[in-house]
mmCIF file of N, CA and C in Angstrom:
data_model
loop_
_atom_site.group_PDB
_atom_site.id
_atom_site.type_symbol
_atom_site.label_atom_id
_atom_site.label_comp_id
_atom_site.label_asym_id
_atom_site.label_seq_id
_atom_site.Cartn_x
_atom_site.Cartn_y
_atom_site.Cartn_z
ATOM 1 N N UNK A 1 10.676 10.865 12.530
ATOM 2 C CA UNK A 1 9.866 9.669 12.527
ATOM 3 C C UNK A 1 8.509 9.970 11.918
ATOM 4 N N UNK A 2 7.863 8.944 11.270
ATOM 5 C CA UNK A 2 6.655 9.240 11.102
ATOM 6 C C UNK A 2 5.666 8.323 12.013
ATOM 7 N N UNK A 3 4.482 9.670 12.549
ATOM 8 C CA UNK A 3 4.045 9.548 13.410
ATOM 9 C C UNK A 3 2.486 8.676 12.912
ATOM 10 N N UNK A 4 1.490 8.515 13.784
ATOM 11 C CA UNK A 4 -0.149 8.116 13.555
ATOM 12 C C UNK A 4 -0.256 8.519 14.649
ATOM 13 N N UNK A 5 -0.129 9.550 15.075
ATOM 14 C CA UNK A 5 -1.433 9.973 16.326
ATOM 15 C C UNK A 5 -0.346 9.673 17.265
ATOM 16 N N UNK A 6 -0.624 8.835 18.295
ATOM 17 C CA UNK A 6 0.523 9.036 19.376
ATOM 18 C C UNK A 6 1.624 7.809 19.306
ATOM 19 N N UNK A 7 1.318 6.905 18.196
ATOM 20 C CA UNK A 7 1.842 5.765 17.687
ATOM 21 C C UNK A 7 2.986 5.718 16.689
ATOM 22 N N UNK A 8 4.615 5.802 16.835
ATOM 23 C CA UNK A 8 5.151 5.600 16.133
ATOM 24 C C UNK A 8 5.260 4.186 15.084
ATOM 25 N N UNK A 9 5.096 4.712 13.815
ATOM 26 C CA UNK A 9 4.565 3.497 12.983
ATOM 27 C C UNK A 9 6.495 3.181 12.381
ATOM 28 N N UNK A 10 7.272 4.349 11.757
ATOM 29 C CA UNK A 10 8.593 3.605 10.791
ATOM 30 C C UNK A 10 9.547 4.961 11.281
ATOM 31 N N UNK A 11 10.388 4.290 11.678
ATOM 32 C CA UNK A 11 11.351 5.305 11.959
ATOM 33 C C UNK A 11 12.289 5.836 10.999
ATOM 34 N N UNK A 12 13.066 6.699 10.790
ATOM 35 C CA UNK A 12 13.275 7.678 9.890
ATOM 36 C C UNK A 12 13.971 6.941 8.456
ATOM 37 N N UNK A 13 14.841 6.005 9.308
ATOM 38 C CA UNK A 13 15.531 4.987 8.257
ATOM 39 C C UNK A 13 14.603 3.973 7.752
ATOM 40 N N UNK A 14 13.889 3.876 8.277
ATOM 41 C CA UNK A 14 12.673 2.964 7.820
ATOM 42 C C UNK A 14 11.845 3.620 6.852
ATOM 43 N N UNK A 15 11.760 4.682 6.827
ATOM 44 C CA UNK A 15 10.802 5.425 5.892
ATOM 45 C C UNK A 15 11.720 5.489 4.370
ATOM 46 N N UNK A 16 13.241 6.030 4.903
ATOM 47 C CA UNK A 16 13.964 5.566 3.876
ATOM 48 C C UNK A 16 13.649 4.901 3.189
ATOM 49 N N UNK A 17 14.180 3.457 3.579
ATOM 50 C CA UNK A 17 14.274 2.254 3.188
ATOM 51 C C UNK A 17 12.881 1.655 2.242
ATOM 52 N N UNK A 18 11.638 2.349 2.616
ATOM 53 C CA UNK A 18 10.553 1.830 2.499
ATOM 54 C C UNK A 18 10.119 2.874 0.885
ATOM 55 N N UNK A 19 10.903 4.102 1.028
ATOM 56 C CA UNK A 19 10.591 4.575 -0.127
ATOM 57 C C UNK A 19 11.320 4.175 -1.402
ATOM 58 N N UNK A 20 12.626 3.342 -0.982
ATOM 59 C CA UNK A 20 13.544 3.049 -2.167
ATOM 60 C C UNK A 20 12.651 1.767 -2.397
ATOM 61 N N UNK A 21 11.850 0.796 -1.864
ATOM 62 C CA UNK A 21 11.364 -0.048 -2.611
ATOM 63 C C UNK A 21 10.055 0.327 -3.089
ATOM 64 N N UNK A 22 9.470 1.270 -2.545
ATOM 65 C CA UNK A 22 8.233 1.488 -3.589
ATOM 66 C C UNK A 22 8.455 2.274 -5.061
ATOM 67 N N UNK A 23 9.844 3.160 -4.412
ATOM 68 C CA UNK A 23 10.080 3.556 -6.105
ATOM 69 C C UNK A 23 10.593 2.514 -6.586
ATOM 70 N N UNK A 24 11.021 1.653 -6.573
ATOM 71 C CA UNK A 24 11.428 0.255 -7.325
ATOM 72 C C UNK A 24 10.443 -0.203 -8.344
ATOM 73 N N UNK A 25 9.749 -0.625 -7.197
ATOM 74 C CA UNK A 25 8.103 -0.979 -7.689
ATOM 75 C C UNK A 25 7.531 -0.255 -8.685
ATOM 76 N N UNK A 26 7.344 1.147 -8.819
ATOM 77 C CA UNK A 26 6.708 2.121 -9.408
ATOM 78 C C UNK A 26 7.611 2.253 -10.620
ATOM 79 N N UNK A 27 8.819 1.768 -10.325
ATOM 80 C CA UNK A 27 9.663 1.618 -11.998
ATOM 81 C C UNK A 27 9.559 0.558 -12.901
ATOM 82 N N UNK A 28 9.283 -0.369 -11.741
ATOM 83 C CA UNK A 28 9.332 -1.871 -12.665
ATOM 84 C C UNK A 28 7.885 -1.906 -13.276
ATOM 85 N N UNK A 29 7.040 -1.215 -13.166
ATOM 86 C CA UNK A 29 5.314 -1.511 -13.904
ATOM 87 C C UNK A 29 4.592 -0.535 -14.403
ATOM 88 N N UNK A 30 4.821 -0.398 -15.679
ATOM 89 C CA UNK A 30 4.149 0.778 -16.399
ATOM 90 C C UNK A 30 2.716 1.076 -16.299
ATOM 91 N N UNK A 31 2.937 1.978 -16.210
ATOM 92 C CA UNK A 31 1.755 2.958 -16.115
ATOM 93 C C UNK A 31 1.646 2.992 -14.862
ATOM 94 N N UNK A 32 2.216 3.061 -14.030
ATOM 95 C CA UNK A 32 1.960 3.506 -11.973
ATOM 96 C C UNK A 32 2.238 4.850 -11.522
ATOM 97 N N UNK A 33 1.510 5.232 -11.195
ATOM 98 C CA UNK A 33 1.204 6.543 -11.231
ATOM 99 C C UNK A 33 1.486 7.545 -9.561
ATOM 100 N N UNK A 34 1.338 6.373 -8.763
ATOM 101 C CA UNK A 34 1.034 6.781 -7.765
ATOM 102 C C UNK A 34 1.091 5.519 -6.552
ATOM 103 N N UNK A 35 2.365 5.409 -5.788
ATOM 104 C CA UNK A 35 2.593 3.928 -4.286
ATOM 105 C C UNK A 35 2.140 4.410 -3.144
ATOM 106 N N UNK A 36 1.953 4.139 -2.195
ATOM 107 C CA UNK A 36 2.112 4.641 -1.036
ATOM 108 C C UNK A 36 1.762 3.233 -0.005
ATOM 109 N N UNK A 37 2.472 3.667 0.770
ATOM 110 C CA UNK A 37 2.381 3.222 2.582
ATOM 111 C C UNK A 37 1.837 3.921 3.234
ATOM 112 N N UNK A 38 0.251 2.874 4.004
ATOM 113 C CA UNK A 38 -0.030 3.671 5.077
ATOM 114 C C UNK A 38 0.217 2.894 6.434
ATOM 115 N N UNK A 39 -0.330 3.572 7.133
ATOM 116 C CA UNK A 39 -0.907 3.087 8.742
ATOM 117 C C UNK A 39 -2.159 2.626 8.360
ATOM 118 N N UNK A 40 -2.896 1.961 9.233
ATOM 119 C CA UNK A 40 -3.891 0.840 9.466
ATOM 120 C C UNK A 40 -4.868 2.018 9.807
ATOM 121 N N UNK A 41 -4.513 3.196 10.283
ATOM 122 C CA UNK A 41 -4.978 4.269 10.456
ATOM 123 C C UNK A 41 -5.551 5.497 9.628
ATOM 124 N N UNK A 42 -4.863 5.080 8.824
ATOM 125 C CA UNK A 42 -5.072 6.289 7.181
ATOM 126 C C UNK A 42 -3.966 7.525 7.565
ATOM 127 N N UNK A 43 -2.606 7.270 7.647
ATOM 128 C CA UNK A 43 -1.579 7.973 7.541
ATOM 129 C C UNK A 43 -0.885 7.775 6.754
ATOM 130 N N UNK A 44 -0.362 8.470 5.975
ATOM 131 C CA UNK A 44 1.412 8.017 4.594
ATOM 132 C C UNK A 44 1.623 8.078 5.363
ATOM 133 N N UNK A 45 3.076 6.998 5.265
ATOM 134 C CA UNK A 45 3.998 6.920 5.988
ATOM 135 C C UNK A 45 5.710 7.226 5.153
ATOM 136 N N UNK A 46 5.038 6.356 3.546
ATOM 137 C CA UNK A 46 5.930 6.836 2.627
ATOM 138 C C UNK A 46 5.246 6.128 1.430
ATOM 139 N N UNK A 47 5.979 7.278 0.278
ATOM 140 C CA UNK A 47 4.859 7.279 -0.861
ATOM 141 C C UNK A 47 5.795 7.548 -1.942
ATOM 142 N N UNK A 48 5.864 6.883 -3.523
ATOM 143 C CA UNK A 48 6.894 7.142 -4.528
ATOM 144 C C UNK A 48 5.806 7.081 -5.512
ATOM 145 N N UNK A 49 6.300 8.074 -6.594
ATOM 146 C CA UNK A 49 5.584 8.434 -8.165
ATOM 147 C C UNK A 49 4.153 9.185 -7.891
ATOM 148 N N UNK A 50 4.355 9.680 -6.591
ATOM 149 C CA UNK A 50 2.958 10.332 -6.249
ATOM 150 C C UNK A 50 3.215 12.026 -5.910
ATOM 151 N N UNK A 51 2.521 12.861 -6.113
ATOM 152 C CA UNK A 51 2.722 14.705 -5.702
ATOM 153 C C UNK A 51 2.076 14.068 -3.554
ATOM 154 N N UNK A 52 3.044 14.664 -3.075
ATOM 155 C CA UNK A 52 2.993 14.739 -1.718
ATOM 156 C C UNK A 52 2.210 15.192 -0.851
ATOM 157 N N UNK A 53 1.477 15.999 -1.719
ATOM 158 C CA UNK A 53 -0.201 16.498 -1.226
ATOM 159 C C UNK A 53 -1.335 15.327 -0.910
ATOM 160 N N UNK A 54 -0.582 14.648 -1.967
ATOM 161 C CA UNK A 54 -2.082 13.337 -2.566
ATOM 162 C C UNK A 54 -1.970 12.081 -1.359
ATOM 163 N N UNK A 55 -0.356 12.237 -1.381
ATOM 164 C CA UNK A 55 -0.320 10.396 -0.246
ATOM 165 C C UNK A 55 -1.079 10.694 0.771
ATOM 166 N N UNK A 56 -1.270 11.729 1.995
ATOM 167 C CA UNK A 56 -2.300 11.828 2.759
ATOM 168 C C UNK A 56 -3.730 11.292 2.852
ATOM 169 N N UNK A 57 -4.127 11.598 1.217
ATOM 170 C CA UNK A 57 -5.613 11.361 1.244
ATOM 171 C C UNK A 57 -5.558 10.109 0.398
ATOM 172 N N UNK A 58 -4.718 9.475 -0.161
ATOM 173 C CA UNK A 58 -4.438 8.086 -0.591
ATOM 174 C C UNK A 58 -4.646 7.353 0.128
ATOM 175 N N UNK A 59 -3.648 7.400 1.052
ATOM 176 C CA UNK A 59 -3.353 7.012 2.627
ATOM 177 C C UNK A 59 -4.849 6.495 3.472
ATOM 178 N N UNK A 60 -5.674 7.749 3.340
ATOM 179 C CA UNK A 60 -6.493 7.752 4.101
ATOM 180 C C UNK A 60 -7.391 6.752 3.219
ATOM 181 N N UNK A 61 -8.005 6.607 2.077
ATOM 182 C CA UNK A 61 -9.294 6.614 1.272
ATOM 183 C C UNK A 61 -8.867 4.708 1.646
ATOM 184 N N UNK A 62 -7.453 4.582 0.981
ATOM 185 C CA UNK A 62 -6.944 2.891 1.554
ATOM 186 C C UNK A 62 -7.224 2.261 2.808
ATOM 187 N N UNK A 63 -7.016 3.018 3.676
ATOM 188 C CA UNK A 63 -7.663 2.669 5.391
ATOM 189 C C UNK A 63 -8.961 2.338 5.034
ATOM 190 N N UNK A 64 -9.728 3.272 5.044
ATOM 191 C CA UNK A 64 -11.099 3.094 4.573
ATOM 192 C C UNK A 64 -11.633 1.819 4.105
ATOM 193 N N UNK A 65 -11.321 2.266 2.440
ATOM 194 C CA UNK A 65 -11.660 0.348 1.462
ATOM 195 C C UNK A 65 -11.279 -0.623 2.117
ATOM 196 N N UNK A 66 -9.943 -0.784 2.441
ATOM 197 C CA UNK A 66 -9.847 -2.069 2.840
ATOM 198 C C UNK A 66 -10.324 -2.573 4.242
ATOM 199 N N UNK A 67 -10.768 -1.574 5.247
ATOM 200 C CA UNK A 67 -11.570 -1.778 6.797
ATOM 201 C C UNK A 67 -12.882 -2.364 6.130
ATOM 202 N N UNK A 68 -13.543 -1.605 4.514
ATOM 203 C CA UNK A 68 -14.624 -2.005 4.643
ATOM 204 C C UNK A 68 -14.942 -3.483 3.802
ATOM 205 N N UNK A 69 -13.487 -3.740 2.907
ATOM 206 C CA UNK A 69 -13.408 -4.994 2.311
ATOM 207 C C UNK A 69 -13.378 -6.251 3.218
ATOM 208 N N UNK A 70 -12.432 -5.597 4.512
ATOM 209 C CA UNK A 70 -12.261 -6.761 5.439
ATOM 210 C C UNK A 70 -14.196 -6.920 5.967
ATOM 211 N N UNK A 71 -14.983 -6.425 6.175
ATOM 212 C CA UNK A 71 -15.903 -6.625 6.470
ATOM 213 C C UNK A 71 -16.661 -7.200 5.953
ATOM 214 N N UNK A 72 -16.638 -6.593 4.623
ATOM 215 C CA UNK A 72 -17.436 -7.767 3.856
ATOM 216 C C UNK A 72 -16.871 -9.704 3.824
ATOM 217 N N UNK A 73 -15.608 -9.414 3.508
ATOM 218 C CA UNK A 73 -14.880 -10.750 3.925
ATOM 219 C C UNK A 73 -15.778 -11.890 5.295
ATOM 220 N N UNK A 74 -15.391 -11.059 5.953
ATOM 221 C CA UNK A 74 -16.147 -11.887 7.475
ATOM 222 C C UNK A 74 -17.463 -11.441 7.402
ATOM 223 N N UNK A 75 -17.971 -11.082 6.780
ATOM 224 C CA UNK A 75 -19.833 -11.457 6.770
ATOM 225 C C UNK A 75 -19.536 -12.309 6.008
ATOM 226 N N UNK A 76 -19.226 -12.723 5.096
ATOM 227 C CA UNK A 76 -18.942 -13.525 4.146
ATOM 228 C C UNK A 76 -18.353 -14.839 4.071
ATOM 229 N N UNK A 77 -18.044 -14.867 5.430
ATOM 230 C CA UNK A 77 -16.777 -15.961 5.634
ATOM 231 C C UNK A 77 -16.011 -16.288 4.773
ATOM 232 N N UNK A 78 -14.981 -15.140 4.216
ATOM 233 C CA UNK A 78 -14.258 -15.331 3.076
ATOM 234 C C UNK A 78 -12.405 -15.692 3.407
ATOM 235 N N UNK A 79 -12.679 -15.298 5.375
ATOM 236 C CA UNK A 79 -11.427 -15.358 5.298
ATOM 237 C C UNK A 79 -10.447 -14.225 5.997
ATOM 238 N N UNK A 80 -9.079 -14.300 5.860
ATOM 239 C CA UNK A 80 -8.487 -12.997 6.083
ATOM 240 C C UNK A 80 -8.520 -12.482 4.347
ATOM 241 N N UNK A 81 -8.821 -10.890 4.488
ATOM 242 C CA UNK A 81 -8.886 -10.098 3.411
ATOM 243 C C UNK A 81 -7.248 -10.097 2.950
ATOM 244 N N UNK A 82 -6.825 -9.958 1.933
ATOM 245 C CA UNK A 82 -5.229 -9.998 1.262
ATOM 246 C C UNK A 82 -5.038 -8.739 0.249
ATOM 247 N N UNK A 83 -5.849 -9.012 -0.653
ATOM 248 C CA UNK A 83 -5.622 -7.881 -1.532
ATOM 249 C C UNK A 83 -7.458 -7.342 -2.561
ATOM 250 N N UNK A 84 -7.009 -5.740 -2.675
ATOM 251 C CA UNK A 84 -8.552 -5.228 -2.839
ATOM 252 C C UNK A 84 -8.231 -4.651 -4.623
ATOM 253 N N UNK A 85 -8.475 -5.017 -5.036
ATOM 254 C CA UNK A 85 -8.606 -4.594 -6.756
ATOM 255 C C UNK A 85 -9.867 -3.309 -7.231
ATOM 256 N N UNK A 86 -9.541 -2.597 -7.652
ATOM 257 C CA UNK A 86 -10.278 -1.444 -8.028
ATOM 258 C C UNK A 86 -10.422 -0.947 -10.023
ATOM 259 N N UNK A 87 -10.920 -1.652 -10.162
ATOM 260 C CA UNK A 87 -10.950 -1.017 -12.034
ATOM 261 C C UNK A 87 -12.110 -0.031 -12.438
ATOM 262 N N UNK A 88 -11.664 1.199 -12.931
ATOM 263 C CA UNK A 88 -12.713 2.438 -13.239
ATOM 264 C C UNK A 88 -12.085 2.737 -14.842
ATOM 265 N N UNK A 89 -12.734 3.418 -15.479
ATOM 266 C CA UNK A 89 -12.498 3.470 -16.893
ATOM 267 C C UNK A 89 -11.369 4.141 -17.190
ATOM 268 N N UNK A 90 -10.455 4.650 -16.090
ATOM 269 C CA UNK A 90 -9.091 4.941 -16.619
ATOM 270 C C UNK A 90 -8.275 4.848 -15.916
ATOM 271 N N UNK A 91 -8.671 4.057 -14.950
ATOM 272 C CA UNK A 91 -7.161 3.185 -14.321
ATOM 273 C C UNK A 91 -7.627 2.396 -13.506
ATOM 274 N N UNK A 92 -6.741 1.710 -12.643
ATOM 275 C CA UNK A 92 -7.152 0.822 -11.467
ATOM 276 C C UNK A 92 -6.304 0.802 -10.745
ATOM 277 N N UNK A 93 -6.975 0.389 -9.209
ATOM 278 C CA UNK A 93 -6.355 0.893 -7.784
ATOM 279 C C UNK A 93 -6.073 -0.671 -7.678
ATOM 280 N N UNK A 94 -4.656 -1.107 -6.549
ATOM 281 C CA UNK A 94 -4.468 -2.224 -6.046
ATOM 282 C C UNK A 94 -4.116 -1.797 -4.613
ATOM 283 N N UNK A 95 -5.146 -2.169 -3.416
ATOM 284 C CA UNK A 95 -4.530 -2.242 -2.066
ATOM 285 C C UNK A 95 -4.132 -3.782 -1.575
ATOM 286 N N UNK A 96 -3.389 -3.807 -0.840
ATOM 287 C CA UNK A 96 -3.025 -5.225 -0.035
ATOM 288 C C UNK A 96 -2.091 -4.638 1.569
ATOM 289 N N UNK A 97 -2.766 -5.750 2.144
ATOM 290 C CA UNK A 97 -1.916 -5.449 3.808
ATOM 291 C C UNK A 97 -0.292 -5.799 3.567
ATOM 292 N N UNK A 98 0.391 -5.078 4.212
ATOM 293 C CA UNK A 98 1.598 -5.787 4.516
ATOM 294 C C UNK A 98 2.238 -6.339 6.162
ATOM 295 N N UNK A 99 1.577 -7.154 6.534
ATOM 296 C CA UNK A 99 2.321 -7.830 7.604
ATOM 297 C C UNK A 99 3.194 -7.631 8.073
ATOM 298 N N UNK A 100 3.652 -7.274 9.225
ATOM 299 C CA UNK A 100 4.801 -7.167 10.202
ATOM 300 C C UNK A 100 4.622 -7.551 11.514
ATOM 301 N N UNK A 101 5.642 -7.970 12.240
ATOM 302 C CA UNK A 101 5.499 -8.629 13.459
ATOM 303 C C UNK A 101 4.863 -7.156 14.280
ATOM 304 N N UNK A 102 5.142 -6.287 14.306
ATOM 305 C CA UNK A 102 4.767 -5.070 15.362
ATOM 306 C C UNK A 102 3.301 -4.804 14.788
ATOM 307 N N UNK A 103 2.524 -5.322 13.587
ATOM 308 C CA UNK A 103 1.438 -4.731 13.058
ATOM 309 C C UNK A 103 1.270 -4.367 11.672
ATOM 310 N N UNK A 104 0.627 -4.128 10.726
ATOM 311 C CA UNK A 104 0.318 -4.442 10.017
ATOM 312 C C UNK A 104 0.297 -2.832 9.256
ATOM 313 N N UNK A 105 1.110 -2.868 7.830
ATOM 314 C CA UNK A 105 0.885 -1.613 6.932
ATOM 315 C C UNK A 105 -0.085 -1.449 5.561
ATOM 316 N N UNK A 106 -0.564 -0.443 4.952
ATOM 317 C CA UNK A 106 -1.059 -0.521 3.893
ATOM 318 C C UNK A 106 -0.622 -0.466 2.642
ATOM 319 N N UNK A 107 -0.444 -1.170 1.493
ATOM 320 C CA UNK A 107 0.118 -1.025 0.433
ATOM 321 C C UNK A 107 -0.950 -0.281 -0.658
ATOM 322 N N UNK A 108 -1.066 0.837 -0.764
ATOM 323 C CA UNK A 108 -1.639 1.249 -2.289
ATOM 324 C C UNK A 108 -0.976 1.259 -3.469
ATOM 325 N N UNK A 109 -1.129 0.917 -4.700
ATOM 326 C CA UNK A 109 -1.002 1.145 -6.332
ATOM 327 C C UNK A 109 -1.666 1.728 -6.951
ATOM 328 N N UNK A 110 -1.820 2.807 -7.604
ATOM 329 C CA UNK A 110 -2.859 3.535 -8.932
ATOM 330 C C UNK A 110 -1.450 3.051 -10.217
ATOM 331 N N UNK A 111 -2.856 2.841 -11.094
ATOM 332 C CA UNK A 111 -2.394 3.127 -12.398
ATOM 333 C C UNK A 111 -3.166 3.137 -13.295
ATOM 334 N N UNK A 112 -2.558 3.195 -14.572
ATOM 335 C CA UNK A 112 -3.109 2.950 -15.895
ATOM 336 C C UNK A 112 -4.351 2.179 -16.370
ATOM 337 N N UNK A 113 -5.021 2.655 -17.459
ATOM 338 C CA UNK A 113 -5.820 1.509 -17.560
ATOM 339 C C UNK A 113 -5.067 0.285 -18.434
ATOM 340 N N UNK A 114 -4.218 0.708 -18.742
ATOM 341 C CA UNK A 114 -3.554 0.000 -19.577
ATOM 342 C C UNK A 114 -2.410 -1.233 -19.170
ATOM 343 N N UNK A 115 -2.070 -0.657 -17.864
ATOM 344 C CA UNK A 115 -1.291 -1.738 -17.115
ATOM 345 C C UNK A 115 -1.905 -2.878 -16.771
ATOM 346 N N UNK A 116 -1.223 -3.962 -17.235
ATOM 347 C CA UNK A 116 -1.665 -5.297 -16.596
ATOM 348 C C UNK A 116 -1.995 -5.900 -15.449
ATOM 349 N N UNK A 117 -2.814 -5.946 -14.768
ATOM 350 C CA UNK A 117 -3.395 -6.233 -13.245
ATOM 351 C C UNK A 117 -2.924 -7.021 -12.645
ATOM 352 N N UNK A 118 -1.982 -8.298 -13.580
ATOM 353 C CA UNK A 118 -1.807 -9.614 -12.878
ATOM 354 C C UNK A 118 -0.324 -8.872 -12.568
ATOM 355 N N UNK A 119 0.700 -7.997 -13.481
ATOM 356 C CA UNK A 119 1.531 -7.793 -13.353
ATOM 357 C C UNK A 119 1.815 -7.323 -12.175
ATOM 358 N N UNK A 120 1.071 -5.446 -11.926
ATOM 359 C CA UNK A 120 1.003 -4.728 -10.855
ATOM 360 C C UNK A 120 0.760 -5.680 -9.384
ATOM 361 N N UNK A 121 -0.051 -6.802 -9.481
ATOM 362 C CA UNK A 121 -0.138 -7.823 -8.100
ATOM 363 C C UNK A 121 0.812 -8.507 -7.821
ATOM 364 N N UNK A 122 1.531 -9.165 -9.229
ATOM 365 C CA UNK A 122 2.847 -9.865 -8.419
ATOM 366 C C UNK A 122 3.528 -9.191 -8.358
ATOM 367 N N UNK A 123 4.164 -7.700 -8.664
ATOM 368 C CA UNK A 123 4.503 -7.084 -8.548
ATOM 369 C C UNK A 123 4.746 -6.156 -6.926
ATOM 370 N N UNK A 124 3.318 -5.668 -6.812
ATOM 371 C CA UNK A 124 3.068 -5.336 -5.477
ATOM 372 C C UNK A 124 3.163 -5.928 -4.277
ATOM 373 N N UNK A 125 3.007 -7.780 -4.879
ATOM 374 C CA UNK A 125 3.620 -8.662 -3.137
ATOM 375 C C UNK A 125 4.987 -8.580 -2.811
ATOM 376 N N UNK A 126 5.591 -8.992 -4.539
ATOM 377 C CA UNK A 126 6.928 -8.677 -3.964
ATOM 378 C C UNK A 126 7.541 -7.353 -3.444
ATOM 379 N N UNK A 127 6.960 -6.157 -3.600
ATOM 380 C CA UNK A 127 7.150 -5.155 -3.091
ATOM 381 C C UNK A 127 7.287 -5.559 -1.796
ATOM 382 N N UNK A 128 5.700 -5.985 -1.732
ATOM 383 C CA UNK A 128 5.612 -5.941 0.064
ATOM 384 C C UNK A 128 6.069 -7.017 0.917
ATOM 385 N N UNK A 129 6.862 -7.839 0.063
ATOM 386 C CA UNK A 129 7.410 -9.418 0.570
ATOM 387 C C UNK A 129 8.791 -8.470 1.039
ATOM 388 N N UNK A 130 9.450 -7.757 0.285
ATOM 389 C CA UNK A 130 10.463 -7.154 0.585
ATOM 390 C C UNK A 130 10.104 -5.909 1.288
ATOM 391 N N UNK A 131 9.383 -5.065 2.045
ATOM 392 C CA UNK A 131 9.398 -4.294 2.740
ATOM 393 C C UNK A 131 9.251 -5.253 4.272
ATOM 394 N N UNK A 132 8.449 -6.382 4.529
ATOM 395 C CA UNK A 132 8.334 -7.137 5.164
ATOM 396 C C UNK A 132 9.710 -7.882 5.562
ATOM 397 N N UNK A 133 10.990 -8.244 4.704
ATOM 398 C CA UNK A 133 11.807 -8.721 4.791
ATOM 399 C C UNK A 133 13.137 -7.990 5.454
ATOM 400 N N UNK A 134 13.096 -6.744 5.332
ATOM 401 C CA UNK A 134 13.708 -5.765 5.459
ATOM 402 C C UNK A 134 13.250 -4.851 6.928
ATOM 403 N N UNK A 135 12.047 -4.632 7.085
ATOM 404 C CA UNK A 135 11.649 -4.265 8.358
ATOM 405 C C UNK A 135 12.195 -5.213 9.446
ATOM 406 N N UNK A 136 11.585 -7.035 9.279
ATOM 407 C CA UNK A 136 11.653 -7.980 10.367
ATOM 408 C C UNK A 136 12.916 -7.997 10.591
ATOM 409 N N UNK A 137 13.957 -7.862 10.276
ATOM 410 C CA UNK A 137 15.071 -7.909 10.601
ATOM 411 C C UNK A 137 16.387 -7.772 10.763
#
């Protein structure tokens, strides 16, 4: 199982399951470099097109941004936070929550600078429309 501290987050078949759709994902959109699932916590839980060293601190840096995106959100009254966009001069990051009835996971994307942003997003819900679909039931 993969663990968060004393909290089982996806059980073994679940981690499975969760890595065959992020490598999906990571096939269908060029230039992706790097998926991962975290905990709400900053744990991989499971991670495709990435070296296995890195999802840890992926994992973690995603907890982070998006705790501090959601904040700005509600000073802001913007809302519930959905998805966090990142563009630097040679690639760009996409985080978004993924919803589940037991609680809530992290979706990261790196890629290219060259990959299309709108793509990698509809891309990445349906990822997470189908990890969501597949967990609930």
């Amino acid at each position: 199982m993969s663990e968060t501290g004393r909290n089982t987050v996806l059980e073994d078949w679940e981690v499975t399951l969760v890595e065959r759709k992020l490598q999906e994902f990571s096939e269908s959109v060029d230039g992706v470099s790097a998926v991962v699932i975290a905990s709400v916590d900053g744990f991989a839980l499971a991670q495709a097109a990435t070296q296995p060293s890195s999802g840890e601190r992926l994992a973690a840096m995603t907890s982070a941004m998006l705790a501090l995106a959601s904040a700005v959100g509600r000073e802001l009254s913007l809302g519930t936070m959905d998805v966090l966009m990142l563009e630097a001069s040679e690639g760009k990051v996409l985080m978004q929550s993924v919803i589940l009835p037991r609680g809530s996971l992290l979706l990261m994307a790196a890629c290219g600078q060259r990959s299309v942003i709108g793509h990698v997003l509809w891309s990445a819900r349906e990822c997470g429309r189908k990890i969501q679909a597949e967990l609930a039931g």
